Short mmCIF file of C-alpha atoms in Angstrom, two decimals:
data_model
loop_
_atom_site.label_atom_id
_atom_site.label_comp_id
_atom_site.label_asym_id
_atom_site.label_seq_id
_atom_site.Cartn_x
_atom_site.Cartn_y
_atom_site.Cartn_z
CA MET R 22 0.32 0.06 0.09
CA ARG R 23 1.28 3.20 -0.78
CA PRO R 24 1.98 5.62 2.03
CA ARG R 25 -1.16 8.22 2.55
CA LEU R 26 -0.58 12.27 3.19
CA VAL R 27 -2.42 13.40 6.44
CA LEU R 28 -3.52 17.01 5.86
CA THR R 29 -6.35 18.78 8.20
CA LEU R 30 -8.11 20.91 5.91
CA ALA R 31 -9.16 24.36 7.77
CA VAL R 32 -12.78 25.60 7.26
CA LEU R 33 -11.91 27.90 4.30
CA PRO R 34 -14.56 30.84 3.32
CA ILE R 35 -15.38 29.07 0.38
CA ALA R 36 -18.46 31.16 -1.26
CA LEU R 37 -21.08 28.23 -1.62
CA ALA R 38 -23.67 28.94 -4.27
CA ALA R 39 -27.15 29.84 -4.10
CA CYS R 40 -29.38 26.96 -3.96
CA GLY R 41 -32.38 26.76 -6.43
CA GLY R 42 -32.61 28.34 -10.28
CA GLY R 43 -30.42 27.96 -12.97
CA GLY R 44 -26.75 28.43 -13.16
CA SER R 45 -25.16 31.95 -13.42
CA SER R 46 -23.83 33.74 -16.74
CA GLY R 47 -20.41 32.38 -15.83
CA THR R 48 -21.78 28.83 -15.88
CA PRO R 49 -20.63 26.65 -18.82
CA VAL R 50 -23.77 25.33 -21.17
CA ALA R 51 -23.60 21.69 -20.52
CA PRO R 52 -23.05 19.89 -23.69
CA SER R 53 -25.66 17.41 -24.89
CA VAL R 54 -24.58 13.98 -25.48
CA ALA R 55 -26.06 13.76 -29.15
CA ASP R 56 -23.31 16.87 -29.96
CA ALA R 57 -21.03 13.68 -30.84
CA THR R 58 -23.48 10.63 -32.15
CA ALA R 59 -24.84 13.81 -34.92
CA ASP R 60 -21.59 14.51 -35.89
CA ASN R 61 -21.56 12.67 -39.53
CA ARG R 62 -19.31 14.79 -41.44
CA ALA R 63 -17.01 12.55 -43.76
CA VAL R 64 -13.66 11.60 -42.82
CA LYS R 65 -10.57 11.04 -45.09
CA SER R 66 -8.57 7.92 -44.43
CA GLY R 67 -4.86 8.08 -42.67
CA GLY R 68 -3.53 10.19 -39.66
CA THR R 69 -2.70 9.76 -36.08
CA LEU R 70 -5.04 10.61 -33.39
CA ASN R 71 -3.77 11.97 -30.26
CA ILE R 72 -5.98 11.51 -27.11
CA ALA R 73 -5.21 12.78 -23.75
CA LEU R 74 -6.13 10.34 -20.79
CA ASN R 75 -7.00 11.81 -17.07
CA ALA R 76 -4.68 8.55 -15.46
CA ASP R 77 -2.55 5.74 -16.86
CA PRO R 78 -4.68 2.50 -17.05
CA ASP R 79 -3.70 -0.66 -14.90
CA ALA R 80 -2.98 -4.17 -16.63
CA LEU R 81 -4.39 -3.94 -20.12
CA ASP R 82 -5.54 -7.59 -19.48
CA PRO R 83 -9.80 -7.38 -19.51
CA SER R 84 -9.57 -10.47 -16.69
CA VAL R 85 -7.80 -7.89 -14.26
CA SER R 86 -8.45 -4.70 -15.37
CA THR R 87 -10.63 -2.32 -12.90
CA THR R 88 -9.99 1.51 -14.26
CA LEU R 89 -12.34 3.32 -16.32
CA VAL R 90 -9.23 4.65 -18.19
CA GLY R 91 -8.33 1.13 -19.25
CA ARG R 92 -12.17 0.51 -20.48
CA GLU R 93 -11.37 3.56 -22.64
CA VAL R 94 -8.52 1.85 -24.43
CA PHE R 95 -10.18 -1.36 -24.33
CA ALA R 96 -13.15 0.10 -26.39
CA SER R 97 -10.48 0.87 -29.19
CA MET R 98 -8.74 -2.93 -29.24
CA CYS R 99 -10.98 -5.62 -27.53
CA GLU R 100 -14.19 -5.75 -28.66
CA LYS R 101 -17.37 -7.79 -26.61
CA LEU R 102 -19.56 -10.37 -27.12
CA PHE R 103 -22.40 -7.35 -26.76
CA ASP R 104 -22.56 -3.62 -26.67
CA ILE R 105 -24.36 -0.55 -25.84
CA ASP R 106 -26.02 1.85 -28.60
CA ALA R 107 -26.58 5.55 -28.41
CA GLN R 108 -29.80 4.99 -26.86
CA ALA R 109 -27.74 2.67 -24.31
CA THR R 110 -29.70 -0.52 -25.65
CA LEU R 111 -27.61 -3.87 -25.45
CA VAL R 112 -26.72 -4.54 -29.26
CA PRO R 113 -24.57 -7.82 -30.34
CA GLN R 114 -21.07 -7.27 -31.18
CA LEU R 115 -19.16 -10.16 -31.57
CA ALA R 116 -22.10 -12.01 -30.98
CA ALA R 117 -24.53 -12.45 -34.03
CA ALA R 118 -27.72 -11.65 -32.23
CA LEU R 119 -28.85 -11.15 -28.60
CA PRO R 120 -28.69 -14.38 -26.36
CA THR R 121 -31.69 -16.99 -26.39
CA VAL R 122 -32.65 -17.74 -22.81
CA SER R 123 -33.98 -21.02 -21.41
CA ASP R 124 -37.55 -20.79 -20.05
CA ASP R 125 -35.77 -21.12 -16.33
CA GLY R 126 -33.01 -18.55 -16.92
CA LYS R 127 -30.82 -21.11 -16.59
CA GLU R 128 -29.33 -21.64 -20.08
CA VAL R 129 -28.23 -19.00 -22.40
CA THR R 130 -27.29 -19.76 -25.76
CA ILE R 131 -24.91 -17.27 -27.88
CA LYS R 132 -24.93 -17.37 -31.45
CA LEU R 133 -21.21 -15.75 -32.48
CA ARG R 134 -20.33 -13.76 -35.70
CA ALA R 135 -18.81 -16.01 -38.55
CA GLY R 136 -15.53 -15.09 -40.50
CA LEU R 137 -13.76 -12.94 -37.82
CA LYS R 138 -9.94 -12.94 -36.62
CA PHE R 139 -8.12 -11.69 -33.93
CA ASN R 140 -5.73 -8.90 -34.59
CA ASP R 141 -2.59 -11.49 -34.59
CA GLY R 142 -4.86 -13.35 -37.50
CA THR R 143 -6.04 -16.23 -35.12
CA ALA R 144 -9.50 -17.65 -35.91
CA PHE R 145 -12.45 -16.64 -33.99
CA ASP R 146 -14.57 -19.21 -32.88
CA ALA R 147 -16.60 -20.85 -29.86
CA GLU R 148 -13.59 -22.37 -28.42
CA ALA R 149 -12.01 -19.14 -28.11
CA VAL R 150 -14.82 -17.43 -26.52
CA LYS R 151 -15.09 -20.44 -24.12
CA LYS R 152 -11.63 -19.72 -23.13
CA SER R 153 -11.70 -16.54 -22.83
CA LEU R 154 -14.74 -16.88 -20.51
CA ASP R 155 -13.46 -19.65 -18.15
CA ARG R 156 -10.67 -17.21 -17.38
CA HIS R 157 -12.68 -14.56 -16.51
CA ARG R 158 -14.63 -16.60 -14.24
CA THR R 159 -12.42 -18.81 -12.69
CA TRP R 160 -8.51 -17.62 -12.76
CA GLU R 161 -7.82 -16.50 -9.19
CA LYS R 162 -6.23 -13.30 -10.19
CA SER R 163 -9.62 -12.25 -12.16
CA ALA R 164 -11.27 -9.15 -11.15
CA ARG R 165 -14.70 -10.45 -13.30
CA GLN R 166 -15.47 -13.68 -11.07
CA ALA R 167 -18.32 -11.47 -9.26
CA ASP R 168 -19.45 -10.48 -12.97
CA LEU R 169 -19.79 -14.10 -13.89
CA ALA R 170 -21.00 -15.73 -10.66
CA ALA R 171 -24.22 -17.10 -12.00
CA VAL R 172 -22.32 -18.80 -14.47
CA SER R 173 -21.38 -22.44 -13.74
CA LYS R 174 -20.20 -24.00 -17.08
CA VAL R 175 -19.47 -22.72 -20.41
CA SER R 176 -20.03 -25.24 -23.52
CA VAL R 177 -19.04 -25.60 -27.11
CA VAL R 178 -22.28 -26.55 -28.98
CA ASP R 179 -20.67 -26.01 -32.23
CA PRO R 180 -17.77 -23.52 -33.55
CA ALA R 181 -20.63 -20.89 -33.74
CA THR R 182 -22.34 -21.15 -30.72
CA VAL R 183 -21.62 -21.64 -27.13
CA LYS R 184 -23.93 -22.34 -24.17
CA LEU R 185 -23.50 -20.97 -20.61
CA THR R 186 -25.02 -22.95 -17.77
CA LEU R 187 -26.42 -20.66 -14.63
CA ALA R 188 -26.68 -21.86 -11.42
CA ARG R 189 -29.58 -19.24 -10.88
CA ALA R 190 -31.28 -17.02 -13.32
CA PHE R 191 -29.48 -14.09 -14.02
CA THR R 192 -30.90 -11.28 -16.25
CA PRO R 193 -28.06 -8.97 -16.44
CA LEU R 194 -25.97 -11.28 -17.84
CA THR R 195 -26.16 -9.76 -21.33
CA ALA R 196 -25.07 -6.55 -19.74
CA GLN R 197 -22.09 -8.28 -18.01
CA LEU R 198 -21.03 -9.47 -21.29
CA ALA R 199 -21.15 -5.87 -23.19
CA ASP R 200 -18.45 -4.92 -20.77
CA ARG R 201 -14.47 -6.37 -19.96
CA ALA R 202 -16.32 -9.79 -19.10
CA GLY R 203 -17.36 -10.14 -22.47
CA MET R 204 -13.79 -9.29 -23.71
CA ILE R 205 -12.73 -12.37 -25.83
CA MET R 206 -8.99 -12.56 -25.70
CA SER R 207 -6.93 -14.26 -28.89
CA PRO R 208 -6.25 -18.16 -27.37
CA LYS R 209 -2.73 -17.98 -28.98
CA ALA R 210 -1.96 -14.62 -27.11
CA LEU R 211 -3.48 -16.04 -24.02
CA GLU R 212 -0.98 -19.20 -24.61
CA THR R 213 2.25 -17.32 -25.06
CA GLY R 214 1.44 -14.51 -22.61
CA GLY R 215 -0.40 -16.18 -19.84
CA ASP R 216 -0.59 -14.00 -16.58
CA ASN R 217 1.36 -11.42 -18.90
CA PHE R 218 -1.29 -11.13 -21.39
CA GLY R 219 -1.88 -7.60 -20.28
CA ALA R 220 1.81 -6.64 -21.12
CA SER R 221 1.11 -7.51 -25.21
CA PRO R 222 -2.76 -7.88 -25.21
CA VAL R 223 -4.52 -9.29 -28.49
CA CYS R 224 -8.18 -9.23 -29.21
CA ILE R 225 -10.73 -8.32 -31.77
CA GLY R 226 -10.80 -4.59 -32.30
CA PRO R 227 -10.22 -1.71 -35.20
CA PHE R 228 -6.79 -0.96 -33.41
CA LYS R 229 -4.09 -3.28 -32.35
CA PHE R 230 -2.29 -2.79 -29.51
CA ALA R 231 1.58 -1.54 -30.64
CA SER R 232 3.51 -0.20 -27.66
CA ARG R 233 3.35 1.19 -24.11
CA THR R 234 5.29 3.58 -22.12
CA SER R 235 4.27 3.46 -18.74
CA GLY R 236 3.15 6.63 -17.38
CA SER R 237 3.72 8.27 -20.44
CA GLN R 238 1.49 6.91 -23.53
CA ILE R 239 0.17 3.75 -25.08
CA VAL R 240 -0.10 3.70 -29.13
CA LEU R 241 -2.09 1.54 -31.05
CA ASP R 242 -2.31 0.94 -34.96
CA LYS R 243 -5.12 0.50 -37.50
CA ALA R 244 -5.96 -3.77 -37.33
CA PRO R 245 -5.50 -5.16 -41.07
CA ASP R 246 -7.42 -8.08 -39.87
CA TYR R 247 -10.42 -6.50 -38.43
CA TYR R 248 -13.51 -7.71 -40.28
CA ASP R 249 -14.83 -4.22 -40.70
CA ALA R 250 -11.54 -2.42 -41.74
CA ALA R 251 -13.20 -0.58 -44.51
CA LYS R 252 -14.82 1.47 -41.88
CA VAL R 253 -11.57 2.43 -40.03
CA LYS R 254 -9.92 5.67 -41.45
CA LEU R 255 -7.08 6.28 -38.84
CA ASP R 256 -3.86 4.85 -38.88
CA LYS R 257 -2.99 5.06 -35.49
CA LEU R 258 -4.09 6.21 -31.78
CA VAL R 259 -1.89 7.40 -29.56
CA TYR R 260 -3.14 7.79 -25.78
CA LYS R 261 -1.16 10.28 -23.75
CA ILE R 262 -1.15 10.48 -19.89
CA ILE R 263 -1.99 13.83 -18.82
CA VAL R 264 -3.34 13.57 -15.05
CA ASP R 265 -3.27 17.50 -14.29
CA PRO R 266 -6.72 18.77 -16.17
CA ASN R 267 -5.45 22.24 -16.70
CA VAL R 268 -2.35 20.90 -18.74
CA ARG R 269 -4.73 18.64 -20.60
CA ALA R 270 -7.21 21.26 -21.67
CA ALA R 271 -3.58 23.05 -22.37
CA ASN R 272 -2.58 20.63 -24.73
CA LEU R 273 -5.82 20.11 -26.17
CA LYS R 274 -6.05 24.17 -26.91
CA SER R 275 -2.38 23.82 -28.10
CA GLY R 276 -3.19 21.20 -30.80
CA ASP R 277 -0.67 18.73 -29.03
CA VAL R 278 -3.74 16.50 -28.66
CA GLN R 279 -6.81 16.78 -30.58
CA VAL R 280 -9.14 14.80 -28.10
CA ALA R 281 -8.89 14.97 -24.23
CA ASP R 282 -10.75 12.81 -22.02
CA GLN R 283 -12.62 13.69 -18.61
CA LEU R 284 -12.48 17.55 -18.97
CA ALA R 285 -12.43 18.74 -15.62
CA THR R 286 -15.56 20.99 -15.18
CA THR R 287 -13.25 23.95 -14.25
CA THR R 288 -11.63 23.68 -17.62
CA VAL R 289 -14.67 23.14 -19.77
CA LYS R 290 -15.99 26.88 -20.23
CA GLY R 291 -12.30 27.71 -21.20
CA VAL R 292 -12.73 24.79 -24.16
CA GLN R 293 -16.24 26.00 -24.95
CA ALA R 294 -14.61 29.26 -25.63
CA ASP R 295 -12.28 28.25 -28.16
CA PRO R 296 -13.66 28.61 -31.81
CA ASN R 297 -11.19 25.53 -32.83
CA LEU R 298 -12.55 23.26 -30.13
CA THR R 299 -15.76 21.53 -29.39
CA VAL R 300 -17.22 19.76 -25.78
CA VAL R 301 -19.60 16.79 -26.22
CA SER R 302 -20.53 14.84 -22.79
CA GLY R 303 -21.35 11.06 -22.19
CA GLY R 304 -21.60 9.05 -19.17
CA GLY R 305 -24.24 9.57 -16.42
CA LEU R 306 -24.41 5.98 -15.51
CA GLY R 307 -22.24 5.92 -12.45
CA TYR R 308 -22.12 7.83 -9.34
CA TYR R 309 -20.00 9.58 -6.62
CA GLY R 310 -20.27 9.99 -3.02
CA LEU R 311 -19.03 9.38 0.63
CA THR R 312 -18.84 5.77 1.95
CA ILE R 313 -19.33 5.62 5.66
CA ASN R 314 -17.92 2.50 7.41
CA THR R 315 -20.24 1.04 9.37
CA GLY R 316 -19.11 -2.59 9.63
CA ASN R 317 -15.95 -3.42 7.27
CA ALA R 318 -13.77 -4.25 10.20
CA ASN R 319 -11.67 -6.99 8.31
CA GLY R 320 -11.96 -6.20 4.79
CA SER R 321 -14.75 -5.91 2.12
CA THR R 322 -15.35 -9.72 1.67
CA GLU R 323 -14.82 -10.34 5.27
CA LYS R 324 -17.90 -10.71 7.87
CA PRO R 325 -18.76 -7.76 9.05
CA GLY R 326 -17.85 -6.57 12.65
CA PRO R 327 -18.43 -3.32 14.60
CA VAL R 328 -16.57 -0.31 13.83
CA ASN R 329 -15.47 2.13 16.73
CA THR R 330 -16.36 5.50 15.07
CA PRO R 331 -19.55 7.68 16.15
CA LEU R 332 -20.77 7.26 12.50
CA ALA R 333 -20.71 3.55 12.51
CA LYS R 334 -22.19 3.44 15.73
CA SER R 335 -25.06 5.67 14.98
CA PRO R 336 -27.70 5.97 12.20
CA GLN R 337 -29.04 8.63 13.80
CA LEU R 338 -25.68 10.66 13.34
CA ARG R 339 -25.28 9.08 9.80
CA GLU R 340 -28.81 11.02 8.79
CA ALA R 341 -27.76 14.07 10.63
CA PHE R 342 -24.15 14.22 8.56
CA GLU R 343 -26.35 13.78 5.43
CA LEU R 344 -28.80 16.63 6.16
CA ALA R 345 -26.01 18.51 6.58
CA LEU R 346 -25.19 18.28 2.79
CA ASP R 347 -26.68 20.28 0.30
CA ARG R 348 -26.07 18.54 -2.90
CA ASP R 349 -27.24 21.41 -5.28
CA GLN R 350 -24.68 23.91 -3.65
CA ILE R 351 -21.95 21.17 -4.35
CA ASN R 352 -22.53 20.76 -7.74
CA LYS R 353 -22.62 24.40 -8.34
CA THR R 354 -19.91 25.26 -6.09
CA VAL R 355 -17.08 22.21 -7.05
CA TYR R 356 -18.67 21.59 -10.50
CA ASN R 357 -19.84 24.26 -11.79
CA GLY R 358 -23.28 22.97 -11.94
CA LEU R 359 -22.36 20.37 -14.45
CA TYR R 360 -22.86 17.19 -12.90
CA GLU R 361 -26.49 15.79 -11.78
CA PRO R 362 -27.11 15.81 -8.20
CA ASP R 363 -28.88 12.71 -6.41
CA CYS R 364 -29.00 10.57 -3.30
CA PHE R 365 -29.62 7.08 -5.28
CA PRO R 366 -26.99 4.89 -7.49
CA LEU R 367 -29.46 4.75 -10.37
CA PRO R 368 -29.94 7.51 -12.81
CA ALA R 369 -32.95 9.48 -12.69
CA ASP R 370 -33.83 8.68 -16.33
CA SER R 371 -33.37 4.25 -15.81
CA PRO R 372 -36.29 2.68 -16.55
CA TYR R 373 -35.35 0.86 -13.64
CA ARG R 374 -35.63 3.78 -10.93
CA SER R 375 -38.93 4.13 -9.04
CA PRO R 376 -40.53 7.51 -8.97
CA SER R 377 -41.14 6.55 -5.06
CA LEU R 378 -37.59 7.73 -4.47
CA GLN R 379 -36.84 10.99 -4.00
CA CYS R 380 -33.97 12.82 -2.19
CA ALA R 381 -34.50 15.07 1.10
CA LYS R 382 -33.25 18.47 0.69
CA ARG R 383 -30.82 19.84 3.26
CA ASP R 384 -32.29 20.38 6.80
CA LEU R 385 -29.67 21.83 9.01
CA ALA R 386 -32.12 22.28 11.71
CA LYS R 387 -33.07 18.75 11.96
CA ALA R 388 -29.41 17.79 11.37
CA LYS R 389 -28.93 19.82 14.71
CA GLN R 390 -32.01 17.82 16.44
CA LEU R 391 -30.22 14.55 15.52
CA VAL R 392 -26.89 15.28 16.86
CA GLN R 393 -28.16 16.44 20.10
CA ALA R 394 -30.66 13.58 20.49
CA SER R 395 -27.54 11.20 20.24
CA GLY R 396 -25.94 12.23 23.18
CA VAL R 397 -22.51 12.54 21.71
CA PRO R 398 -20.77 15.41 22.44
CA THR R 399 -19.63 17.83 20.15
CA PRO R 400 -17.99 18.55 17.92
CA ILE R 401 -18.51 14.85 16.73
CA PRO R 402 -15.21 13.77 15.06
CA VAL R 403 -15.41 12.44 11.46
CA THR R 404 -11.95 11.30 9.35
CA MET R 405 -12.87 11.84 6.02
CA THR R 406 -10.26 10.27 3.20
CA THR R 407 -10.14 11.67 -0.31
CA PRO R 408 -7.95 11.17 -3.20
CA ASN R 409 -5.17 14.14 -3.72
CA ASP R 410 -6.40 15.32 -6.59
CA ALA R 411 -7.50 19.76 -6.33
CA THR R 412 -11.23 18.48 -7.08
CA ASN R 413 -11.46 16.07 -4.54
CA GLN R 414 -10.01 18.16 -2.16
CA ARG R 415 -12.41 21.18 -2.92
CA LEU R 416 -15.57 18.93 -2.23
CA ALA R 417 -13.83 18.00 0.84
CA GLN R 418 -13.77 21.24 2.11
CA VAL R 419 -17.20 22.03 0.97
CA ILE R 420 -18.63 19.15 3.24
CA GLN R 421 -16.02 19.91 6.08
CA GLN R 422 -17.76 23.28 5.97
CA MET R 423 -21.41 22.01 5.25
CA THR R 424 -21.34 19.54 8.34
CA LYS R 425 -19.45 21.90 10.80
CA GLU R 426 -22.81 23.61 10.77
CA ALA R 427 -24.36 20.56 12.21
CA GLY R 428 -21.83 19.81 14.90
CA PHE R 429 -19.33 17.48 13.32
CA ASN R 430 -15.50 18.23 12.94
CA VAL R 431 -14.06 16.75 9.65
CA THR R 432 -10.53 16.01 9.47
CA VAL R 433 -9.50 15.23 5.96
CA GLN R 434 -6.61 12.64 4.91
CA THR R 435 -5.41 12.58 1.32
CA ALA R 436 -3.84 10.08 -0.47
CA GLU R 437 -3.26 8.61 -3.94
CA PHE R 438 -6.21 7.68 -5.76
CA VAL R 439 -5.23 4.14 -5.92
CA SER R 440 -4.27 4.27 -1.96
CA THR R 441 -7.67 5.20 -1.23
CA LEU R 442 -9.53 2.18 -3.23
CA GLU R 443 -6.75 -0.04 -0.78
CA GLN R 444 -7.91 1.43 2.43
CA GLY R 445 -11.51 1.28 1.06
CA LYS R 446 -11.22 -2.35 0.54
CA ALA R 447 -9.27 -3.30 3.76
CA GLY R 448 -11.58 -1.03 5.83
CA LYS R 449 -8.90 1.15 7.20
CA PHE R 450 -11.07 4.38 6.93
CA ASP R 451 -13.81 6.34 8.47
CA THR R 452 -15.08 7.78 5.69
CA VAL R 453 -13.94 7.58 2.09
CA LEU R 454 -14.84 9.68 -0.91
CA ASN R 455 -15.11 7.47 -4.14
CA GLY R 456 -17.41 6.60 -6.92
CA TRP R 457 -18.17 3.89 -9.89
CA SER R 458 -18.11 4.50 -13.23
CA GLY R 459 -21.83 3.31 -13.87
CA ARG R 460 -23.27 -0.13 -15.59
CA VAL R 461 -25.94 0.02 -18.25
CA ASP R 462 -27.84 -2.64 -15.74
CA PRO R 463 -28.65 -1.58 -12.45
CA ASP R 464 -27.29 -4.46 -11.14
CA GLY R 465 -24.14 -3.66 -12.13
CA ASN R 466 -23.95 -0.30 -9.68
CA LEU R 467 -25.66 -2.16 -7.04
CA SER R 468 -24.48 -6.10 -6.66
CA ASN R 469 -21.17 -6.31 -5.12
CA LEU R 470 -21.23 -2.82 -3.81
CA ILE R 471 -23.85 -2.49 -1.73
CA THR R 472 -24.65 -6.20 -0.95
CA SER R 473 -22.98 -8.72 1.86
CA ARG R 474 -19.37 -9.11 1.59
CA GLY R 475 -19.08 -7.66 -2.17
CA SER R 476 -15.39 -6.54 -2.89
CA ASN R 477 -16.46 -3.25 -3.60
CA ASN R 478 -18.93 -2.92 -0.63
CA TYR R 479 -16.37 -0.58 1.43
CA SER R 480 -18.88 0.32 3.89
CA GLY R 481 -19.49 -3.32 5.11
CA MET R 482 -23.25 -2.88 4.62
CA SER R 483 -25.17 -6.16 5.24
CA ASP R 484 -28.69 -6.35 5.38
CA PRO R 485 -31.38 -8.83 4.19
CA GLY R 486 -33.49 -5.77 3.08
CA ILE R 487 -30.88 -5.22 0.31
CA ASP R 488 -29.44 -8.24 -0.53
CA ASP R 489 -32.55 -9.95 -1.05
CA PRO R 490 -34.42 -7.88 -2.99
CA ILE R 491 -31.41 -6.98 -5.59
CA LYS R 492 -31.26 -10.91 -5.89
CA GLU R 493 -34.48 -11.06 -6.59
CA ALA R 494 -34.62 -8.54 -9.27
CA ALA R 495 -31.48 -10.28 -11.14
CA ALA R 496 -33.47 -13.18 -11.49
CA ALA R 497 -36.65 -11.35 -12.49
CA THR R 498 -37.38 -10.47 -16.48
CA GLU R 499 -39.90 -7.49 -16.25
CA PRO R 500 -38.54 -4.17 -16.07
CA ALA R 501 -41.20 -2.84 -13.84
CA LYS R 502 -41.03 -5.68 -11.21
CA ARG R 503 -37.05 -5.20 -11.23
CA ALA R 504 -37.89 -1.60 -10.51
CA GLU R 505 -40.40 -2.44 -7.88
CA LEU R 506 -37.35 -4.59 -5.97
CA TYR R 507 -35.02 -2.14 -6.64
CA ALA R 508 -36.76 0.22 -5.13
CA LYS R 509 -37.23 -2.05 -1.79
CA ALA R 510 -33.50 -2.34 -1.64
CA LEU R 511 -32.40 1.33 -2.08
CA GLN R 512 -35.07 2.53 0.45
CA ARG R 513 -33.48 0.17 3.30
CA ALA R 514 -29.84 1.30 1.69
CA ALA R 515 -31.00 4.87 2.30
CA GLU R 516 -32.13 4.09 5.79
CA VAL R 517 -28.89 2.21 6.46
CA ARG R 518 -26.66 5.25 5.04
CA GLY R 519 -23.48 3.07 4.23
CA VAL R 520 -23.02 5.29 1.14
CA VAL R 521 -24.37 8.84 0.88
CA TYR R 522 -24.54 9.44 -2.91
CA LEU R 523 -23.78 12.95 -4.19
CA TYR R 524 -24.41 13.13 -7.71
CA HIS R 525 -24.29 11.35 -11.10
CA ASN R 526 -20.86 12.99 -12.91
CA LYS R 527 -21.01 13.52 -16.41
CA TYR R 528 -17.71 13.21 -18.54
CA TYR R 529 -16.71 15.91 -21.25
CA LEU R 530 -14.91 15.04 -23.90
CA GLY R 531 -12.65 18.14 -25.55
CA MET R 532 -12.27 17.62 -29.51
CA ASN R 533 -10.83 19.87 -32.07
CA LYS R 534 -13.50 20.46 -34.61
CA THR R 535 -11.40 18.59 -37.38
CA VAL R 536 -11.99 15.62 -35.63
CA ALA R 537 -15.26 13.42 -36.79
CA GLY R 538 -17.11 10.69 -36.51
CA VAL R 539 -16.41 9.54 -32.64
CA GLN R 540 -19.05 7.76 -30.67
CA TYR R 541 -19.82 8.87 -27.11
CA PHE R 542 -22.54 7.37 -25.24
CA LYS R 543 -23.91 7.17 -21.59
CA ASP R 544 -20.98 4.93 -20.93
CA GLY R 545 -18.54 7.61 -21.08
CA LEU R 546 -16.31 5.63 -23.46
CA PRO R 547 -15.00 7.44 -26.51
CA ARG R 548 -15.09 5.27 -29.44
CA PHE R 549 -12.91 5.92 -32.70
CA VAL R 550 -14.08 2.69 -35.03
CA THR R 551 -15.05 5.46 -37.20
CA ALA R 552 -13.32 8.33 -36.32
CA GLY R 553 -10.98 10.84 -38.39
CA PHE R 554 -10.22 14.12 -39.51
CA ALA R 555 -12.82 15.76 -41.43
CA GLY R 556 -12.36 15.67 -45.19
#
């Protein structure tokens, strides 16, 4: 574990935006997701597209990768059995059609596209699919085991058909196979690379891996064996690692890169003002919030135990802490009004989000009453761990200032992003700021995150009122029934308050106006298969 930095942030005189109403005249205009997908300009063949990433991805191995930036790179070189379209609808990708499911939901048959080749020329067939899926679900180092936990067996029916036998009906399976769990790797490269497959990954995709310089860049070349190679216009993609958001925006303005991912909300307005640049938005499926350690005494996958902090011991104080927060002010003060305040992990426009799920507004008077009724002497100590970037530190300061008014004394510990995740999994925290990039099926935002002993359940929540409805919803097929069950689980989770959700973060992609054909959907992953420079 990397050493953490401990920094006590004094309560600063931060000017909090007023509640209600629209943004001020200085607030950037939030671009539409459709701005990217509607760009159908013709593109010319050739050229190198330089793309700035906000972080260095972890291993480029679909079985072990856990980062959003890793998913961004995979989108150009590792296709999946399924994908989503501009409407966030599941569609076939390497599969020939959506799967067929038996009446009991325990047999899933997938037809595969014929005549495809991996980027090393190896033929794509059912045996290759089985090899990758078995690696994802059984390899001890795989981070996909939870994604495919319902799958007990993968069988080859014929060269163009695989059958998945499930231990239980699991409706979200297709959505799982539209992410890293559905990425199929070259069996030849798996044999050669073994555990080090990520050092020289080979999949099916419009671009193939060429090289990587750690902390600097990842280079992909156009893949000659790609089944739709005529659609691919660019010769090369160069992903440059530029962590500082101001430097990322500056490089976009200077032309050193033509695309910049995850623009900080503080830089969006400046990029929009440049006549040579445009900004498009994606994402919104994920969330960000404050996780409170309520029972993670020995690690997120271990049996919950007592945690000796005021917030852990008192649901009453957790409610007071949340009531002291004003999500609208946080959005305006920290994010220029460009995010979507919310108190639940499912987006407001999700078909699985019940209208009954409503958020309470800030109620400082009630928060003070709850603090007084708890009998805990004020100021009540709370330690908050946060990633050490400027935006998260500003968020921490705003939370610190708001909750002080209710009787809390928040001390902030900063650490590298990866270290905050390590501390979260190990249960070595009081509260921690963290988020989730989001999945198209609601199960991907809930299972393993708020269910008992899930690896990403940093809070250590363990409650049948949460677990049982989520498990039932995963076996149900009707969206209305699933929405009803998720509402029950989320209402209970809101009472436990292991996570205080703050907002759904949109992703803002800056591009030079000469770039066309980029696809940018609600998963926030830029797709460059049809991208190029306008002719």
